[in-house]
XYZ file of C-alpha atoms in Angstrom:
406
model
C 0.000 0.000 0.000
C 1.392 3.379 -1.015
C 1.182 6.434 1.240
C -0.818 9.403 -0.031
C 2.126 11.597 0.958
C 5.848 11.271 0.370
C 8.808 12.860 2.123
C 10.384 15.956 0.576
C 13.154 15.221 -1.943
C 16.550 15.053 -0.263
C 15.215 14.140 3.178
C 14.912 10.799 4.958
C 13.190 9.100 7.877
C 15.167 7.474 10.665
C 12.985 4.453 11.381
C 13.278 2.336 14.564
C 15.299 -0.355 12.772
C 17.977 2.269 12.044
C 17.546 4.332 15.194
C 19.463 1.986 17.474
C 22.611 2.259 15.347
C 22.111 6.007 14.969
C 21.808 6.498 18.740
C 24.749 4.240 19.544
C 27.036 6.138 17.138
C 25.874 9.496 18.456
C 26.432 8.399 22.066
C 29.977 7.295 21.253
C 30.752 10.768 19.897
C 29.168 12.426 22.948
C 31.298 10.230 25.230
C 34.405 11.277 23.299
C 33.509 14.957 23.708
C 33.268 14.426 27.468
C 36.718 12.799 27.503
C 38.191 15.831 25.716
C 36.357 18.253 28.031
C 34.216 19.919 25.351
C 30.778 21.379 26.199
C 27.701 20.985 24.021
C 26.211 24.011 22.276
C 22.877 24.234 20.430
C 21.888 27.118 18.164
C 18.539 27.867 16.439
C 17.692 26.136 13.161
C 16.942 29.524 11.569
C 19.329 32.468 11.295
C 19.506 35.702 9.337
C 20.821 34.994 5.842
C 23.463 37.725 6.062
C 25.261 35.741 8.787
C 26.326 33.140 6.220
C 26.823 35.544 3.325
C 29.287 37.469 5.474
C 31.173 34.430 6.761
C 31.122 31.903 3.935
C 31.255 34.336 1.008
C 28.550 34.897 -1.576
C 30.301 32.922 -4.324
C 30.599 29.583 -2.485
C 28.162 26.687 -2.915
C 26.939 26.820 0.692
C 25.551 30.336 0.215
C 23.987 29.518 -3.153
C 22.263 26.406 -1.754
C 20.549 27.967 1.263
C 16.831 27.569 1.924
C 15.838 31.184 2.580
C 12.790 33.459 2.620
C 11.676 36.908 3.758
C 9.754 37.207 7.013
C 6.908 39.652 7.702
C 9.454 42.360 8.515
C 11.134 41.860 5.128
C 14.171 40.280 6.800
C 15.975 37.458 4.962
C 15.782 34.297 7.100
C 17.332 30.922 6.263
C 17.676 27.381 7.554
C 21.279 27.138 8.694
C 23.535 25.404 6.138
C 26.595 25.095 8.416
C 27.442 25.454 12.108
C 30.581 27.559 12.522
C 28.970 30.948 11.848
C 26.048 30.358 14.296
C 28.448 29.154 17.008
C 30.634 32.247 16.510
C 27.543 34.440 16.743
C 26.463 32.703 19.968
C 29.992 32.971 21.417
C 29.875 36.755 20.998
C 26.184 37.426 21.651
C 26.112 35.424 24.901
C 29.275 37.120 26.211
C 31.240 33.864 26.407
C 34.309 35.660 25.073
C 34.390 37.441 28.462
C 33.370 34.631 30.827
C 35.188 31.808 29.003
C 37.907 33.303 26.793
C 39.139 29.758 26.065
C 35.947 27.959 25.063
C 35.658 24.436 23.655
C 32.302 23.432 22.180
C 30.866 20.433 20.385
C 27.552 20.090 18.547
C 25.274 17.603 16.843
C 22.681 19.294 14.657
C 20.491 19.220 11.546
C 21.607 21.398 8.636
C 19.987 22.245 5.313
C 21.310 22.823 1.787
C 19.410 22.736 -1.490
C 21.847 20.572 -3.405
C 21.548 17.498 -5.588
C 20.830 14.523 -3.289
C 23.272 11.622 -3.454
C 24.550 8.830 -1.220
C 25.626 10.312 2.108
C 24.548 13.791 1.050
C 20.983 15.024 1.553
C 19.169 18.351 1.677
C 18.601 17.855 5.376
C 21.649 16.286 6.965
C 23.431 16.109 10.304
C 26.853 17.181 11.454
C 28.960 16.451 14.475
C 31.676 18.998 15.063
C 33.777 21.042 17.447
C 34.767 24.709 17.700
C 37.547 26.105 19.918
C 37.945 29.823 20.677
C 40.811 31.614 22.400
C 43.982 29.931 21.121
C 46.320 30.509 18.178
C 48.644 27.612 19.015
C 49.514 24.769 16.686
C 49.075 22.496 19.712
C 45.387 23.424 19.682
C 45.212 22.556 15.982
C 46.777 19.187 16.785
C 44.257 18.523 19.587
C 41.322 19.237 17.264
C 42.777 16.875 14.655
C 43.361 14.250 17.374
C 39.679 14.602 18.346
C 38.651 14.044 14.706
C 40.862 10.960 14.363
C 39.593 9.514 17.646
C 36.025 10.046 16.369
C 36.893 7.869 13.371
C 38.240 5.202 15.720
C 35.173 5.355 17.973
C 32.975 4.501 15.000
C 35.513 1.984 13.645
C 36.062 3.898 10.408
C 39.230 2.186 9.273
C 40.067 3.172 5.698
C 40.784 6.894 5.737
C 43.583 9.398 5.147
C 44.319 12.644 6.958
C 45.331 15.437 4.568
C 46.732 18.746 5.806
C 47.768 22.085 4.321
C 48.391 25.687 5.294
C 46.537 28.322 3.264
C 48.055 31.394 4.906
C 46.300 34.705 5.400
C 43.757 36.490 3.215
C 46.574 38.641 1.772
C 48.572 35.507 0.965
C 45.613 33.985 -0.849
C 44.964 37.172 -2.825
C 48.535 37.155 -4.133
C 48.340 33.437 -4.876
C 44.989 33.868 -6.660
C 46.530 36.411 -9.056
C 49.388 34.042 -9.913
C 47.000 31.106 -10.330
C 44.743 33.131 -12.607
C 47.749 34.168 -14.682
C 48.873 30.541 -14.962
C 45.413 29.416 -16.161
C 44.661 32.307 -18.514
C 45.772 30.356 -21.590
C 44.054 27.128 -20.452
C 40.414 28.232 -20.565
C 39.592 25.651 -23.231
C 40.843 22.868 -20.938
C 38.797 23.889 -17.895
C 35.348 22.690 -16.861
C 32.407 25.152 -16.953
C 32.470 25.194 -13.142
C 36.156 26.170 -13.093
C 35.591 28.927 -15.648
C 32.907 30.402 -13.420
C 35.250 30.284 -10.422
C 38.018 31.990 -12.430
C 36.119 35.256 -12.081
C 34.642 34.909 -8.600
C 37.172 32.861 -6.600
C 39.966 31.169 -8.608
C 41.428 29.392 -5.577
C 38.262 27.268 -5.411
C 39.376 25.603 -8.668
C 41.897 23.666 -6.559
C 38.921 21.842 -5.007
C 37.666 20.624 -8.378
C 37.212 16.871 -8.881
C 36.921 17.203 -12.668
C 39.803 15.442 -14.431
C 40.255 18.284 -16.913
C 40.750 20.793 -14.077
C 43.188 18.530 -12.243
C 45.238 18.168 -15.436
C 45.169 21.909 -16.148
C 46.497 22.700 -12.640
C 49.554 20.478 -13.021
C 52.784 22.458 -12.937
C 51.040 25.516 -11.582
C 51.870 27.573 -8.493
C 51.006 26.271 -5.026
C 49.917 28.350 -2.078
C 52.909 27.105 -0.077
C 55.118 29.187 -2.383
C 53.591 32.360 -0.927
C 53.360 31.591 2.791
C 54.868 33.911 5.389
C 57.610 32.700 7.725
C 55.062 32.597 10.566
C 52.633 30.403 8.612
C 55.413 28.097 7.463
C 56.581 27.666 11.066
C 53.025 26.987 12.265
C 52.661 24.309 9.616
C 56.002 22.716 10.525
C 55.013 22.735 14.212
C 51.675 21.095 13.421
C 53.426 18.302 11.547
C 55.771 17.798 14.513
C 52.817 17.551 16.930
C 50.988 15.066 14.712
C 54.109 12.917 14.528
C 54.438 12.958 18.320
C 50.769 11.881 18.585
C 51.391 9.005 16.180
C 48.912 10.396 13.639
C 49.718 9.609 10.011
C 49.091 12.379 7.470
C 49.920 13.569 3.976
C 50.391 17.134 2.744
C 47.978 18.193 0.018
C 48.861 21.624 -1.382
C 45.523 21.732 -3.250
C 43.511 21.505 -0.032
C 41.854 24.903 0.522
C 38.521 24.044 2.251
C 35.122 25.170 0.976
C 34.449 28.335 2.986
C 36.113 31.711 2.693
C 36.709 32.262 6.414
C 39.479 29.646 6.754
C 43.139 30.596 7.219
C 46.380 28.936 8.310
C 46.354 25.216 9.055
C 43.486 23.250 7.458
C 42.760 19.531 7.177
C 40.414 16.867 5.825
C 39.758 13.221 6.624
C 38.875 11.347 3.434
C 37.925 7.772 2.633
C 40.239 5.603 0.579
C 37.992 5.140 -2.439
C 37.378 6.600 -5.866
C 34.114 8.388 -5.081
C 34.084 12.139 -5.693
C 32.241 12.808 -2.431
C 34.731 11.026 -0.179
C 35.417 13.618 2.539
C 34.098 12.505 5.929
C 35.398 15.385 8.007
C 37.138 18.710 7.499
C 38.229 21.759 9.406
C 40.917 24.264 10.218
C 41.603 27.748 11.543
C 39.365 30.820 11.153
C 41.188 33.420 13.255
C 39.464 36.501 11.807
C 35.800 35.430 12.012
C 35.070 36.394 15.639
C 36.472 39.873 15.032
C 34.539 40.201 11.750
C 31.336 39.425 13.666
C 31.971 42.227 16.159
C 33.873 40.342 18.851
C 37.483 40.722 20.024
C 40.433 39.394 18.054
C 40.241 35.676 18.818
C 42.076 32.606 17.574
C 39.663 29.855 16.500
C 39.806 26.355 15.056
C 37.332 23.505 14.545
C 36.037 20.701 12.374
C 32.730 19.336 11.109
C 31.935 15.734 10.166
C 28.961 14.583 8.131
C 27.185 12.136 10.450
C 25.450 10.204 7.658
C 28.769 9.728 5.877
C 30.354 8.556 9.112
C 27.620 5.935 9.515
C 28.120 4.733 5.936
C 31.835 4.284 6.601
C 31.444 2.825 10.109
C 32.267 -0.846 10.712
C 30.577 -0.989 14.116
C 28.188 -3.912 14.606
C 24.998 -2.906 16.381
C 23.549 -6.407 16.653
C 24.004 -6.621 20.439
C 22.004 -3.499 21.298
C 19.192 -5.587 22.897
C 21.632 -7.591 25.006
C 20.594 -7.617 28.655
C 17.023 -6.533 27.881
C 13.823 -8.408 28.742
C 11.176 -9.153 26.120
C 7.758 -9.361 27.801
C 5.118 -11.510 26.105
C 1.491 -10.840 27.071
C -1.232 -13.429 26.486
C -4.869 -13.113 25.464
C -6.292 -13.017 28.971
C -5.784 -11.063 32.153
C -2.063 -10.366 32.572
C -0.305 -9.745 35.883
C 1.257 -6.333 35.168
C 3.002 -6.199 38.561
C 6.025 -7.833 36.920
C 6.209 -4.960 34.433
C 5.983 -2.464 37.309
C 8.916 -4.261 38.936
C 10.996 -3.889 35.731
C 10.254 -0.156 35.749
C 11.212 0.115 39.440
C 14.471 -1.731 38.746
C 15.073 0.515 35.715
C 15.767 -2.657 33.764
C 15.320 -2.227 29.980
C 12.367 -4.136 28.529
C 9.893 -4.253 25.636
C 6.242 -5.327 26.016
C 4.655 -7.214 23.117
C 0.901 -6.494 23.281
C 0.158 -7.922 19.834
C -2.368 -10.724 19.304
C 0.380 -13.149 18.237
C 0.889 -16.382 20.136
C 3.337 -16.670 23.024
C 5.406 -19.043 20.887
C 5.614 -16.420 18.134
C 6.635 -13.766 20.656
C 9.305 -16.054 22.106
C 10.867 -16.590 18.677
C 10.751 -12.861 17.960
C 12.608 -12.084 21.196
C 15.372 -14.463 20.089
C 15.533 -12.953 16.600
C 15.847 -9.422 17.993
C 18.684 -10.402 20.312
C 16.953 -9.971 23.676
C 18.666 -11.754 26.568
C 15.493 -12.877 28.324
C 11.857 -13.648 27.606
C 9.250 -13.020 30.302
C 6.105 -15.057 29.629
C 3.131 -13.537 31.468
C 0.935 -16.517 30.552
C 3.006 -19.170 32.361
C 4.743 -16.575 34.624
C 8.171 -17.853 33.604
C 11.360 -16.167 32.472
C 13.737 -17.787 29.986
C 17.413 -16.926 29.629
C 18.165 -17.143 25.891
C 21.843 -17.693 26.615
C 21.438 -20.797 28.762
C 17.925 -21.739 27.520
C 17.019 -22.159 31.193
C 13.367 -21.504 32.081
C 12.496 -20.443 35.634
C 9.034 -20.305 37.196
C 8.575 -16.962 38.955
C 7.051 -17.030 42.430
C 6.533 -13.267 42.699
C 8.049 -9.910 41.719
C 10.732 -10.245 44.392
C 11.867 -13.468 42.713
C 12.178 -11.536 39.408
C 14.147 -8.821 41.154
C 16.559 -11.359 42.666
C 17.135 -13.027 39.272
C 17.847 -9.776 37.451
C 20.166 -8.496 40.181
C 22.419 -11.578 40.051
C-alpha cells in the first residue's frame, strides 16, 4: 500500500530499525567529547541569511544552496547550512568571550542545503563537530585533529587518510589567486564550466575541483605554499611535529583549501580511501578573523565538522548486540499480571512489552531474533534466559528482582 504523501526530496526518515545504530554512534561521539572536556552548544535552526553571506562568502556553494525566505518584517531568514557561523555568533552574543575566553564546544545538529541529493549527502543532513575559541597555538590545531581521528576510531572507520595544508592569510591567498589566474589564462579551453565560473569569482576554489580536466590543467602551476609567510610556514612545521608525536599519520595536500572563505592557516580533511568524488568525511581548520569580523574581540579559532550520515556509511561498528541484557515481555490473550512490568520499571531494567495478538510461541521466537537476553512469559509466569535456555518459574516480583540483580 502506497502512502498518499511522500517525504520531501533530499530528506529521509530514521525508522526504529535504524535508530538503534544512529543512537549508539551518536552516544559514542558524545562520550568522546566528554573525555576531551568539550561542552555541548545548540543554536537555532533559523538564522539571518546575512550571517552566512558574510562568513562563507557569496560565491561559495553553501551560500547559493541555502533555503531562505523573507519574514513579515522583510528580513531574509534561512535554515542554517553550516554550524561555525552560528556558534561564533552565539559565542559573541552570549558574552562567552568574556566569561570563558578559552571555550571548547561540540555540537550535533540538523543542517539544510538545497543541493543534488546523493549517497551520504541530503538536503537535510546532520553534522557532528567542534569549535575552539581563544587559542592561536599549533598544539590546539593538533588537539582538534586528534579529536577528529579519535572520532573515526570510535565509529571503527578504518580506511581513511588525513590530509593537511596551510593556506596562509587572506593577503597571501589574494597574491596566490593572481598568480593562479595568470597561470590558467591560456588554459580556458581545458577547464570545466564550473572552473571557468570560479576563475572570475574565486579562482582558488578551482583547486577543489574533482573534474579530471581541471586537475590536469592545474599540473605544474603555483602552489599556495610558495607564498606563505615565515610565521605560517613555522606553524605548519610545528603542526606536523605535533601530529608525529601523537602518532597520527598524514599527507600534505597543497591543493587543499577548504570550501568556505573564512578559513586561514592550518586546514585539514579526513577522506575515505575510495574513488568516489564525495569522499570527505570530516574537514576543518583555523578561522582566526571570524570572531572579530562578527563584532567580537580578536580571537584565535579552530574547529572541524563531520557529516554524520557519511560517518555511519563508513562505520564498521556492529549494532547487533544493542538488545543484550534486555527483557522481552510476552502478554497473552487473557488477564495479565502487570506487577512484573511495574517491577521492571522500578528496577530501571530495559524491557519491551509485546501487546500484539500473536501467540506466546511467536513472541518467544521474535525475542530471540531481535537479540533480547530474556523472555518473560506472562501466561506461564516464567522467564527464559536465551543464553542458557534455562526456564524459571517466577514465584513473585521479588523473585524476578533477585534473578535480574544476580
